Coordinates of N, CA and C in Angstrom, one line a residue:
M1175 N -50.3 -4.5 -58.0 CA -49.3 -4.4 -56.8 C -50.2 -3.4 -55.9
A1176 N -50.1 -4.0 -54.7 CA -50.9 -3.3 -53.5 C -49.7 -2.2 -52.8
E1177 N -50.1 -0.9 -52.8 CA -49.3 0.0 -52.3 C -49.1 -0.1 -50.9
V1178 N -48.2 0.0 -50.3 CA -47.7 -0.1 -48.9 C -48.0 1.3 -48.1
E1179 N -48.7 1.3 -47.1 CA -49.3 2.2 -46.3 C -48.1 2.9 -45.9
K1180 N -47.8 4.3 -45.7 CA -46.9 4.7 -45.1 C -47.3 5.4 -43.6
L1181 N -46.4 5.4 -42.6 CA -46.7 5.8 -41.2 C -45.7 6.9 -40.9
R1182 N -46.0 8.1 -40.8 CA -45.4 9.0 -40.0 C -44.9 8.8 -38.4
I1183 N -44.0 9.1 -38.1 CA -43.1 8.9 -37.1 C -44.2 9.5 -35.8
D1184 N -44.4 11.1 -36.1 CA -45.4 11.5 -35.2 C -46.6 10.8 -35.0
K1185 N -47.3 10.3 -36.0 CA -48.6 9.8 -35.8 C -48.3 8.4 -35.1
Y1186 N -47.3 7.8 -35.1 CA -47.0 6.5 -34.7 C -46.9 6.7 -33.1
L1187 N -46.1 7.6 -32.7 CA -45.6 7.9 -31.3 C -47.1 8.4 -30.7
W1188 N -48.0 9.1 -31.5 CA -49.3 9.4 -30.7 C -50.1 8.3 -30.4
A1189 N -50.0 7.3 -31.6 CA -51.0 5.9 -31.6 C -50.5 5.0 -30.5
I1190 N -49.6 5.0 -30.3 CA -48.6 4.0 -29.1 C -48.8 4.8 -27.8
R1191 N -49.3 5.8 -27.5 CA -49.7 6.5 -26.5 C -48.6 6.9 -25.9
L1192 N -47.2 7.2 -26.4 CA -46.2 7.9 -25.8 C -46.2 9.3 -25.6
F1193 N -47.2 9.9 -26.3 CA -47.6 11.4 -26.5 C -49.0 11.6 -26.3
K1194 N -49.7 12.6 -25.6 CA -51.0 12.6 -25.5 C -51.8 13.0 -26.6
T1195 N -50.9 14.0 -27.4 CA -51.5 14.6 -28.6 C -50.6 14.6 -29.8
R1196 N -51.1 14.6 -30.9 CA -50.2 14.4 -32.2 C -49.4 15.7 -32.2
S1197 N -49.9 16.8 -31.9 CA -49.1 17.9 -31.7 C -48.0 17.9 -30.8
L1198 N -48.1 17.2 -30.0 CA -47.0 17.2 -28.8 C -45.9 16.4 -29.5
A1199 N -46.3 15.2 -30.3 CA -45.5 14.3 -30.8 C -44.6 15.1 -31.9
T1200 N -45.4 15.7 -32.5 CA -44.6 16.5 -33.6 C -43.9 17.6 -33.2
E1201 N -43.9 18.3 -32.1 CA -43.1 19.2 -31.3 C -41.9 18.6 -30.9
A1202 N -42.2 17.4 -30.2 CA -40.9 16.5 -29.7 C -39.9 16.3 -30.9
C1203 N -40.4 15.9 -31.9 CA -39.5 15.5 -33.5 C -38.7 17.0 -33.7
K1204 N -39.5 17.7 -33.7 CA -38.9 19.1 -34.2 C -37.9 19.5 -33.1
A1205 N -37.9 19.3 -31.8 CA -37.4 19.9 -31.0 C -35.8 18.8 -30.8
G1206 N -35.9 17.9 -31.2 CA -34.7 16.9 -31.4 C -34.7 16.0 -30.1
R1207 N -35.9 15.8 -29.6 CA -36.1 14.7 -28.6 C -36.3 13.4 -28.9
V1208 N -36.6 13.0 -30.3 CA -36.7 11.5 -31.0 C -35.8 11.4 -31.8
K1209 N -34.8 10.5 -31.5 CA -33.7 10.3 -32.4 C -33.9 8.8 -33.1
F1210 N -33.3 8.7 -34.2 CA -33.2 7.5 -34.7 C -31.6 7.2 -35.3
K1211 N -31.0 6.2 -34.8 CA -29.5 6.1 -34.9 C -28.6 7.2 -34.6
G1212 N -29.2 7.8 -33.5 CA -28.4 9.1 -32.9 C -28.8 10.6 -33.6
Q1213 N -29.7 10.5 -34.8 CA -29.6 11.5 -35.5 C -31.3 12.0 -35.5
N1214 N -31.4 13.4 -35.3 CA -32.9 14.1 -35.0 C -33.5 13.3 -36.0
V1215 N -34.9 13.1 -35.9 CA -35.7 12.6 -36.7 C -36.9 13.8 -36.9
K1216 N -37.3 14.1 -38.3 CA -38.1 14.8 -38.5 C -39.7 14.2 -38.4
P1217 N -40.7 15.1 -38.0 CA -42.0 14.4 -37.8 C -42.5 13.6 -39.1
S1218 N -42.0 14.0 -40.3 CA -42.7 13.2 -41.5 C -41.8 12.1 -41.9
A1219 N -40.9 11.8 -40.9 CA -40.0 10.4 -41.4 C -40.9 9.3 -41.3
I1220 N -40.7 8.0 -42.2 CA -41.6 6.9 -42.3 C -41.1 6.0 -41.2
V1221 N -41.9 5.4 -40.6 CA -41.6 4.3 -39.7 C -41.7 3.1 -40.5
K1222 N -40.4 2.1 -40.1 CA -40.6 0.8 -40.5 C -40.4 -0.1 -39.4
I1223 N -40.8 -1.4 -39.7 CA -40.7 -2.3 -38.6 C -39.2 -2.8 -38.2
G1224 N -38.9 -2.7 -37.0 CA -37.4 -3.1 -36.6 C -36.7 -1.7 -36.3
D1225 N -37.2 -0.8 -36.6 CA -36.4 0.6 -36.4 C -36.6 0.8 -34.7
V1226 N -35.4 1.5 -34.3 CA -35.3 1.4 -33.0 C -35.0 2.7 -32.8
Y1227 N -36.0 3.8 -32.0 CA -35.9 5.1 -31.8 C -35.8 5.4 -30.3
Q1228 N -35.1 6.5 -30.1 CA -34.9 7.0 -28.7 C -35.7 8.3 -28.4
V1229 N -36.5 8.1 -27.3 CA -37.7 9.0 -27.1 C -37.3 9.8 -25.8
S1230 N -37.2 11.2 -25.7 CA -37.0 11.7 -24.4 C -38.4 12.4 -24.0
K1231 N -38.8 12.3 -22.9 CA -39.9 13.0 -22.4 C -39.6 13.5 -20.9
G1232 N -39.5 14.7 -20.8 CA -39.0 15.4 -19.3 C -37.7 14.5 -18.8
I1233 N -37.8 13.8 -17.8 CA -36.7 13.1 -17.3 C -36.6 11.6 -17.6
E1234 N -37.9 11.4 -18.1 CA -37.7 10.0 -18.6 C -37.3 9.7 -20.5
K1235 N -36.4 8.7 -20.2 CA -36.0 8.3 -21.7 C -36.3 7.1 -22.1
K1236 N -37.0 6.6 -23.1 CA -37.3 5.4 -23.7 C -36.6 5.2 -25.1
I1237 N -36.3 3.7 -25.1 CA -35.7 3.4 -26.4 C -36.7 2.0 -26.8
I1238 N -37.3 2.3 -27.8 CA -38.4 1.6 -28.5 C -38.1 1.0 -29.9
E1239 N -38.4 -0.3 -30.1 CA -38.3 -1.0 -31.3 C -39.8 -1.1 -31.9
V1240 N -39.8 -0.6 -33.3 CA -41.2 -1.0 -33.6 C -41.4 -2.4 -34.2
V1241 N -42.4 -2.8 -33.5 CA -42.8 -4.0 -33.8 C -44.0 -4.5 -34.9
D1242 N -45.2 -3.6 -34.9 CA -46.1 -3.5 -35.7 C -46.6 -2.0 -35.8
F1243 N -47.3 -1.8 -36.9 CA -47.9 -0.6 -37.1 C -49.3 -0.4 -36.4
S1244 N -49.5 1.0 -36.2 CA -50.8 1.5 -35.3 C -51.2 2.8 -36.0
Y1245 N -52.1 2.7 -36.8 CA -52.6 4.0 -37.5 C -53.4 4.9 -36.7
N1246 N -54.1 4.2 -35.8 CA -55.1 5.0 -35.1 C -54.8 4.7 -33.4
R1247 N -54.9 5.6 -32.6 CA -55.1 5.6 -31.3 C -56.1 4.5 -30.5
T1248 N -55.3 3.6 -29.8 CA -56.2 2.6 -29.3 C -55.9 2.3 -27.7
D1249 N -56.4 1.3 -27.1 CA -56.3 1.3 -25.6 C -55.0 0.8 -25.2
S1250 N -54.6 1.1 -24.1 CA -53.0 1.0 -23.8 C -52.7 -0.5 -23.7
P1251 N -53.5 -1.3 -23.5 CA -52.9 -2.9 -23.7 C -52.7 -3.0 -25.1
T1252 N -53.5 -2.8 -26.1 CA -53.1 -2.8 -27.3 C -52.1 -2.3 -28.0
A1253 N -51.8 -0.7 -27.4 CA -50.7 -0.1 -27.8 C -49.4 -0.6 -27.5
L1254 N -49.3 -1.3 -26.3 CA -48.3 -2.0 -25.8 C -47.5 -3.2 -26.8
T1255 N -48.5 -3.6 -27.3 CA -48.1 -4.8 -28.2 C -47.4 -4.3 -29.6
K1256 N -47.6 -3.1 -29.8 CA -47.2 -2.4 -31.2 C -45.7 -1.9 -31.2
Y1257 N -45.2 -2.2 -30.0 CA -43.7 -1.8 -29.9 C -42.9 -2.5 -28.7
K1258 N -41.6 -2.8 -28.7 CA -40.7 -3.3 -27.7 C -40.1 -2.2 -27.0
D1259 N -40.1 -2.3 -25.5 CA -39.5 -1.2 -24.8 C -38.2 -1.8 -24.6
L1260 N -37.2 -1.4 -25.0 CA -35.7 -1.8 -24.7 C -34.9 -0.9 -23.8
T1261 N -35.6 0.0 -23.0 CA -35.0 1.0 -22.0 C -34.4 0.0 -21.1
P1262 N -33.0 0.4 -20.6 CA -32.3 -0.3 -19.5 C -33.2 0.0 -18.3
V1263 N -33.1 -0.9 -17.3 CA -33.9 -0.6 -15.9 C -33.1 0.8 -15.4
E1264 N -32.0 0.9 -15.4 CA -31.4 2.0 -14.7 C -31.9 3.5 -15.4
E1265 N -32.6 3.4 -16.6 CA -33.0 4.6 -17.1 C -34.4 4.9 -16.9
T1266 N -35.1 3.8 -16.4 CA -36.6 4.1 -16.1 C -36.9 5.2 -15.2
H1267 N -38.0 5.5 -15.2 CA -38.7 6.9 -14.4 C -38.5 6.1 -13.0
A1268 N -39.2 5.1 -12.9 CA -39.3 4.3 -11.4 C -38.0 4.1 -10.8
F1269 N -37.0 3.7 -11.4 CA -35.8 3.5 -10.9 C -35.0 4.9 -10.4
K1270 N -35.1 5.8 -11.2 CA -34.5 7.2 -10.7 C -35.3 7.7 -9.6
S1271 N -36.7 7.5 -9.7 CA -37.4 8.1 -8.5 C -37.2 7.6 -7.1
M1272 N -36.5 6.3 -7.2 CA -36.2 5.7 -5.8 C -34.9 6.6 -5.2
F1273 N -34.3 7.3 -6.0 CA -33.1 7.7 -5.3 C -33.2 9.5 -5.1
H1274 N -34.6 9.9 -5.2 CA -34.8 11.2 -5.0 C -35.0 11.3 -3.7
S1275 N -34.8 12.6 -3.1 CA -34.8 13.1 -1.8 C -36.1 12.8 -0.9
P1276 N -36.2 12.3 0.1 CA -37.6 12.0 0.8 C -38.4 13.4 0.9
N1277 N -39.7 13.2 1.0 CA -40.6 14.4 1.0 C -40.9 14.7 2.3
L1278 N -40.0 15.7 3.1 CA -40.3 16.1 4.6 C -41.4 16.9 4.7
K1279 N -42.3 16.4 5.6 CA -43.5 17.2 5.9 C -43.6 17.5 7.3
R1280 N -44.0 18.5 7.8 CA -44.0 18.9 9.2 C -45.7 18.7 9.6
D1281 N -45.8 18.4 10.7 CA -47.5 18.3 11.4 C -48.0 19.3 11.4
R1282 N -49.3 19.5 10.9 CA -50.0 20.5 10.8 C -50.0 21.2 12.3
G1283 N -50.0 22.6 12.5 CA -50.3 23.3 13.4 C -48.8 23.2 14.4
T1284 N -47.7 23.0 13.9 CA -46.5 22.8 14.7 C -45.9 24.2 14.3
G1285 N -46.3 24.8 13.3 CA -45.8 26.4 13.1 C -44.6 26.2 12.1
R1286 N -43.7 27.3 12.2 CA -42.4 27.5 11.6 C -41.5 26.8 12.0
P1287 N -40.5 25.9 11.4 CA -39.4 25.3 11.8 C -38.4 26.6 12.6
T1288 N -38.0 25.9 13.8 CA -36.9 26.9 14.5 C -35.7 26.7 13.7
K1289 N -34.5 27.4 14.1 CA -33.3 27.3 13.6 C -32.6 26.0 13.6
K1290 N -33.0 25.2 14.8 CA -32.4 23.9 14.9 C -33.1 23.0 14.4
D1291 N -34.3 23.3 14.0 CA -35.1 22.3 13.0 C -34.6 22.4 11.8
R1292 N -34.3 23.6 11.3 CA -33.9 23.9 10.0 C -32.4 23.2 9.7
R1293 N -31.4 23.2 10.7 CA -30.2 22.6 10.6 C -30.1 21.3 10.7
E1294 N -31.0 20.5 11.4 CA -31.3 18.9 11.3 C -32.2 18.4 9.9
T1295 N -32.6 19.3 9.5 CA -33.2 19.0 8.1 C -32.2 19.2 7.0
D1296 N -31.5 20.2 7.2 CA -30.1 20.4 6.0 C -29.2 19.2 6.2
D1297 N -29.0 18.9 7.5 CA -27.9 17.8 7.9 C -28.5 16.5 7.2
L1298 N -30.0 16.1 7.1 CA -30.4 14.9 6.9 C -30.3 14.8 5.5
I1299 N -30.6 16.0 4.8 CA -30.7 16.2 3.0 C -29.5 16.0 2.8
G1300 N -28.4 16.7 3.3 CA -26.8 16.9 2.9 C -26.3 15.4 3.1
G1301 N -26.9 14.4 4.1 CA -26.1 13.5 4.4 C -26.5 12.3 3.2
L1302 N -27.7 12.5 2.6 CA -28.3 11.6 1.6 C -27.4 11.6 0.3
F1303 N -26.9 12.8 -0.1 CA -26.2 13.3 -1.3 C -24.9 13.3 -1.2
Q1304 N -24.2 12.9 -0.2 CA -22.7 12.8 0.1 C -22.1 11.4 0.0
E1305 N -21.0 11.6 -0.5 CA -20.7 10.1 -1.0 C -19.4 9.6 0.0
D1306 N -19.2 8.5 0.5 CA -18.2 8.3 1.4 C -16.6 8.1 0.7
D1307 N -15.7 8.8 1.0 CA -14.6 8.7 0.3 C -13.6 7.5 1.0
E1308 N -14.1 6.8 1.9 CA -13.4 5.8 2.4 C -13.2 4.4 1.5

């Protein structure tokens, strides 16, 4: 009888390129940023096909489903075939970055902003985040 190979979650997350190093994947598991059915996952947890994991990396949160095993780190296109991304569009980093405040830059050599410039900048930024009550 052939023995089924076991794959740890930290090694899997590293192999599918969600984390740059395996030690970062291990630390994420220990810190509670990797969850399975709402429960924290230990780095030594065994991965099974069909499992759905929630992985948090900074402001980015991903929901992934295991489609195939990957024991070694491969190139990005191959790694993308090993899991299915179930993250809703509203949770993606690209969607969130659309709503960040604009990057306000001053032209070179114009000097420090005057009090009037500062008030105009504050009004612009404050207007972006206020909701209308109408």
